[in-house]
C-alpha cells in the first residue's frame, strides 16, 4: 500500500474518533449555581442600599441628634411607603423606616394639624404592621406597633395582644422590660386589665431582678392605673429589696414598708 493510501486511512480513522468533554461534577455545578445566586443577591442588595440611602442617612441623624428639618423629614418619610408597597424586608431598611415613621408621628400635632397627624398615624400603623410581618420575632417591633395603635385609639384587646407578643419574645430582657413598663405606665386601666398576665409578669420580674439604677427612674411617677399592679408586686418583695428600690425613687414602696 502506498504512503498516500496509508495516510488517507489514518486520516479517516482519526475523523471517526469523537472528541468528548467531561460532564461537570455535582460539586462543580453546585458551586457555579451558588456563585450566580450570590452575585444576583449582591447586586440586588446594592440596589436596595442605593434606593434607600436617604432613609438611612436621615434615620441616623434622628438617632444621633434628633435634628432634621420638617421638610427633610416629610420628604424622606414618604419613601417608607415604597418599603411597604415593594415588600422590602431587609432588617436595616425596616429599622431605619421605623425610626422615620415613629418620629413623624411624634412630631405631628393632632390639635393644630389633624390632617397631617392622621396621615402620620395611618402611615405609622401600616408600616409597623409590615415591619412585624418581616421580623415577627423582634420584640421591640411588636411593642412599637402597640404604641402606635394606642396613639390612634386605645383598643384594649388589640393593644394587649401586641404587647403580649413583645413579652413572649423577650420575657427577661431588661431593656425590653423597661420599655414595656414605660408603655404600661401610659395606658388606660381597661387596657392594663386586658393585658393583666403580661403586665404582672413584667412588673414582677423588673421589680425583683431589675437594676435599681434603671428601675427607680422608670417608676418614679406611676399612673393611677398602673399603681395597683406595682403595689401588688411590691408586697411580694423582701424588705431589703423594697427599701433599695425606694431609695432609688420608687415612691410607691413608701407605704409598703413595715
Short mmCIF file of C-alpha atoms in Angstrom, two decimals:
data_model
loop_
_atom_site.label_atom_id
_atom_site.label_comp_id
_atom_site.label_asym_id
_atom_site.label_seq_id
_atom_site.Cartn_x
_atom_site.Cartn_y
_atom_site.Cartn_z
CA UNK A 1 0.00 0.00 0.00
CA UNK A 2 1.32 3.37 -0.93
CA UNK A 3 2.18 6.00 1.65
CA UNK A 4 -0.66 8.15 0.28
CA UNK A 5 -3.14 5.35 0.93
CA UNK A 6 -1.79 4.78 4.44
CA UNK A 7 -2.07 8.46 5.19
CA UNK A 8 -5.61 8.54 3.84
CA UNK A 9 -6.58 5.57 6.04
CA UNK A 10 -5.16 7.14 9.14
CA UNK A 11 -6.99 10.37 8.38
CA UNK A 12 -10.27 8.54 8.02
CA UNK A 13 -9.70 6.67 11.31
CA UNK A 14 -8.90 9.93 13.05
CA UNK A 15 -12.01 11.54 11.67
CA UNK A 16 -14.09 8.76 13.12
CA UNK A 17 -12.84 9.46 16.64
CA UNK A 18 -15.28 11.66 18.61
CA UNK A 19 -13.83 14.20 21.00
CA UNK A 20 -15.79 14.15 24.28
CA UNK A 21 -15.85 16.75 27.08
CA UNK A 22 -16.25 15.56 30.66
CA UNK A 23 -19.56 16.50 32.35
CA UNK A 24 -19.22 18.81 35.36
CA UNK A 25 -19.34 17.10 38.70
CA UNK A 26 -22.29 17.77 41.05
CA UNK A 27 -19.96 19.72 43.35
CA UNK A 28 -18.78 21.97 40.50
CA UNK A 29 -22.34 22.52 39.33
CA UNK A 30 -23.45 23.42 42.85
CA UNK A 31 -20.56 25.85 43.20
CA UNK A 32 -21.47 27.53 39.92
CA UNK A 33 -25.15 27.88 40.82
CA UNK A 34 -24.27 29.22 44.27
CA UNK A 35 -21.87 31.77 42.82
CA UNK A 36 -24.53 33.03 40.40
CA UNK A 37 -27.12 33.25 43.19
CA UNK A 38 -24.72 35.18 45.43
CA UNK A 39 -23.91 37.58 42.60
CA UNK A 40 -27.59 38.24 41.94
CA UNK A 41 -28.19 38.76 45.68
CA UNK A 42 -25.23 41.16 45.96
CA UNK A 43 -26.45 43.25 43.03
CA UNK A 44 -29.97 43.39 44.50
CA UNK A 45 -28.54 44.33 47.89
CA UNK A 46 -26.52 47.18 46.41
CA UNK A 47 -29.55 48.48 44.53
CA UNK A 48 -31.68 48.48 47.67
CA UNK A 49 -28.97 50.29 49.65
CA UNK A 50 -28.72 52.96 46.96
CA UNK A 51 -32.51 53.33 46.69
CA UNK A 52 -32.95 53.95 50.42
CA UNK A 53 -29.69 55.84 51.08
CA UNK A 54 -31.61 58.94 52.18
CA UNK A 55 -33.72 56.87 54.58
CA UNK A 56 -30.56 55.51 56.24
CA UNK A 57 -28.99 58.96 56.45
CA UNK A 58 -31.99 60.73 57.98
CA UNK A 59 -32.69 57.87 60.41
CA UNK A 60 -29.10 58.02 61.60
CA UNK A 61 -29.33 61.77 62.15
CA UNK A 62 -32.54 61.36 64.13
CA UNK A 63 -30.99 58.70 66.35
CA UNK A 64 -27.83 60.72 66.96
CA UNK A 65 -29.12 64.26 67.35
CA UNK A 66 -32.81 64.32 66.54
CA UNK A 67 -32.24 67.42 64.41
CA UNK A 68 -33.79 67.13 60.97
CA UNK A 69 -35.78 69.83 59.22
CA UNK A 70 -39.53 69.18 58.88
CA UNK A 71 -39.23 69.37 55.10
CA UNK A 72 -36.48 66.74 55.00
CA UNK A 73 -38.37 64.50 57.40
CA UNK A 74 -41.58 64.74 55.38
CA UNK A 75 -39.83 64.10 52.07
CA UNK A 76 -37.81 61.14 53.36
CA UNK A 77 -40.61 59.57 55.36
CA UNK A 78 -42.68 59.44 52.18
CA UNK A 79 -40.16 56.88 50.95
CA UNK A 80 -41.30 54.46 53.64
CA UNK A 81 -44.39 53.83 51.52
CA UNK A 82 -42.04 52.30 48.95
CA UNK A 83 -40.71 49.93 51.60
CA UNK A 84 -44.20 48.64 52.30
CA UNK A 85 -45.52 48.60 48.74
CA UNK A 86 -42.31 47.00 47.46
CA UNK A 87 -42.38 44.45 50.29
CA UNK A 88 -38.79 45.20 51.30
CA UNK A 89 -37.90 43.16 54.39
CA UNK A 90 -34.18 43.75 54.82
CA UNK A 91 -33.71 44.37 58.54
CA UNK A 92 -31.67 47.58 58.30
CA UNK A 93 -34.18 49.08 55.85
CA UNK A 94 -37.10 48.15 58.10
CA UNK A 95 -35.45 49.54 61.24
CA UNK A 96 -34.49 52.81 59.53
CA UNK A 97 -38.02 53.19 58.23
CA UNK A 98 -39.37 52.53 61.71
CA UNK A 99 -37.31 55.41 63.08
CA UNK A 100 -38.73 57.74 60.45
CA UNK A 101 -42.42 56.88 60.76
CA UNK A 102 -42.37 56.99 64.57
CA UNK A 103 -40.55 60.31 64.58
CA UNK A 104 -43.07 61.80 62.15
CA UNK A 105 -45.90 60.59 64.39
CA UNK A 106 -44.21 62.02 67.50
CA UNK A 107 -43.83 65.45 65.90
CA UNK A 108 -47.35 65.60 64.43
CA UNK A 109 -49.90 67.63 66.39
CA UNK A 110 -53.40 66.20 66.50
CA UNK A 111 -54.89 69.54 67.60
CA UNK A 112 -53.25 72.08 65.29
CA UNK A 113 -52.67 69.82 62.29
CA UNK A 114 -55.18 67.00 62.38
CA UNK A 115 -54.89 66.03 58.71
CA UNK A 116 -51.10 65.72 58.94
CA UNK A 117 -51.41 63.79 62.20
CA UNK A 118 -53.95 61.43 60.62
CA UNK A 119 -51.61 60.73 57.69
CA UNK A 120 -48.72 60.19 60.09
CA UNK A 121 -50.67 57.81 62.31
CA UNK A 122 -52.12 55.80 59.41
CA UNK A 123 -48.69 55.59 57.78
CA UNK A 124 -47.03 54.55 61.02
CA UNK A 125 -49.51 51.76 61.69
CA UNK A 126 -49.28 50.49 58.11
CA UNK A 127 -45.50 50.49 58.28
CA UNK A 128 -45.31 48.80 61.68
CA UNK A 129 -47.65 46.03 60.55
CA UNK A 130 -45.31 45.48 57.62
CA UNK A 131 -42.32 45.53 59.99
CA UNK A 132 -43.69 42.80 62.26
CA UNK A 133 -44.61 40.70 59.23
CA UNK A 134 -40.98 40.94 58.09
CA UNK A 135 -39.44 40.40 61.53
CA UNK A 136 -42.06 38.58 63.62
CA UNK A 137 -39.53 37.55 66.29
CA UNK A 138 -38.43 41.13 67.04
CA UNK A 139 -39.96 42.04 70.40
CA UNK A 140 -39.34 45.76 70.02
CA UNK A 141 -41.35 45.99 66.80
CA UNK A 142 -44.44 44.45 68.41
CA UNK A 143 -44.17 46.95 71.25
CA UNK A 144 -43.88 49.85 68.82
CA UNK A 145 -46.90 48.61 66.91
CA UNK A 146 -48.80 48.62 70.21
CA UNK A 147 -47.60 52.16 70.91
CA UNK A 148 -48.75 53.39 67.52
CA UNK A 149 -52.13 51.73 67.94
CA UNK A 150 -52.57 53.29 71.38
CA UNK A 151 -51.92 56.76 69.94
CA UNK A 152 -54.66 56.30 67.35
CA UNK A 153 -57.23 54.70 69.65
CA UNK A 154 -56.98 52.62 72.78
CA UNK A 155 -58.40 49.25 71.82
CA UNK A 156 -57.65 47.18 74.94
CA UNK A 157 -57.70 43.75 73.33
CA UNK A 158 -55.67 44.69 70.25
CA UNK A 159 -53.04 46.59 72.22
CA UNK A 160 -52.83 43.85 74.83
CA UNK A 161 -52.27 41.28 72.07
CA UNK A 162 -49.40 43.26 70.56
CA UNK A 163 -47.66 43.84 73.89
CA UNK A 164 -48.19 40.22 74.83
CA UNK A 165 -46.25 39.23 71.71
CA UNK A 166 -43.42 41.53 72.80
CA UNK A 167 -43.40 39.93 76.25
CA UNK A 168 -43.34 36.40 74.83
CA UNK A 169 -40.41 37.17 72.56
CA UNK A 170 -38.31 38.98 75.19
CA UNK A 171 -39.66 37.98 78.60
CA UNK A 172 -36.50 38.68 80.62
CA UNK A 173 -34.51 41.26 78.65
CA UNK A 174 -34.14 44.28 80.92
CA UNK A 175 -34.16 46.84 78.12
CA UNK A 176 -37.38 45.32 76.74
CA UNK A 177 -38.88 45.16 80.24
CA UNK A 178 -38.13 48.82 80.90
CA UNK A 179 -39.63 49.80 77.55
CA UNK A 180 -42.82 47.85 78.21
CA UNK A 181 -43.23 49.17 81.74
CA UNK A 182 -42.76 52.70 80.39
CA UNK A 183 -45.59 51.91 77.98
CA UNK A 184 -47.78 50.28 80.63
CA UNK A 185 -47.45 53.47 82.66
CA UNK A 186 -49.25 55.40 79.91
CA UNK A 187 -52.22 53.14 79.24
CA UNK A 188 -55.79 53.20 80.46
CA UNK A 189 -56.98 50.85 83.18
CA UNK A 190 -59.10 48.84 80.73
CA UNK A 191 -56.07 48.12 78.54
CA UNK A 192 -53.97 47.12 81.55
CA UNK A 193 -56.69 44.77 82.71
CA UNK A 194 -56.88 43.17 79.26
CA UNK A 195 -53.13 42.53 79.41
CA UNK A 196 -53.06 41.60 83.10
CA UNK A 197 -50.99 38.42 82.71
CA UNK A 198 -48.20 40.01 80.66
CA UNK A 199 -48.29 43.16 82.77
CA UNK A 200 -47.95 41.27 86.05
CA UNK A 201 -45.09 39.21 84.66
CA UNK A 202 -43.22 42.32 83.50
CA UNK A 203 -43.69 44.26 86.74
CA UNK A 204 -42.87 41.28 88.99
CA UNK A 205 -39.68 40.46 87.11
CA UNK A 206 -38.48 44.04 86.78
CA UNK A 207 -39.01 44.81 90.46
CA UNK A 208 -37.47 41.56 91.63
CA UNK A 209 -34.39 41.45 89.40
CA UNK A 210 -34.02 44.79 87.58
CA UNK A 211 -31.15 47.18 88.12
CA UNK A 212 -32.35 49.67 90.77
CA UNK A 213 -30.50 52.47 88.93
CA UNK A 214 -32.81 51.87 85.96
CA UNK A 215 -35.98 50.73 87.73
CA UNK A 216 -36.11 53.71 90.11
CA UNK A 217 -36.32 56.47 87.48
CA UNK A 218 -38.69 54.45 85.30
CA UNK A 219 -41.21 54.13 88.16
CA UNK A 220 -40.60 57.40 89.96
CA UNK A 221 -44.01 58.57 88.75
CA UNK A 222 -46.65 55.86 88.42
CA UNK A 223 -50.06 56.34 86.86
CA UNK A 224 -53.15 55.59 88.97
CA UNK A 225 -53.99 52.73 86.57
CA UNK A 226 -50.60 51.04 86.99
CA UNK A 227 -50.15 51.75 90.71
CA UNK A 228 -52.20 48.75 91.98
CA UNK A 229 -50.05 46.36 89.92
CA UNK A 230 -46.83 47.88 91.25
CA UNK A 231 -48.06 47.71 94.85
CA UNK A 232 -49.18 44.12 94.40
CA UNK A 233 -45.76 43.15 93.05
CA UNK A 234 -44.00 45.16 95.75
CA UNK A 235 -45.84 43.33 98.50
CA UNK A 236 -44.12 40.11 97.40
CA UNK A 237 -40.59 41.53 97.63
CA UNK A 238 -38.21 41.08 100.56
CA UNK A 239 -37.96 44.17 102.78
CA UNK A 240 -34.36 44.91 101.77
CA UNK A 241 -35.27 44.86 98.08
CA UNK A 242 -38.22 47.22 98.65
CA UNK A 243 -36.01 49.56 100.67
CA UNK A 244 -33.40 49.57 97.89
CA UNK A 245 -35.95 50.39 95.20
CA UNK A 246 -37.48 53.08 97.41
CA UNK A 247 -34.04 54.64 97.83
CA UNK A 248 -33.67 54.79 94.05
CA UNK A 249 -37.00 56.52 93.51
CA UNK A 250 -39.89 54.02 93.55
CA UNK A 251 -42.02 56.12 95.89
CA UNK A 252 -44.92 53.69 95.76
CA UNK A 253 -42.97 51.47 98.14
CA UNK A 254 -43.01 54.06 100.89
CA UNK A 255 -46.43 52.82 102.01
CA UNK A 256 -45.29 49.18 101.86
CA UNK A 257 -42.53 49.39 104.45
CA UNK A 258 -43.10 47.52 107.64
#
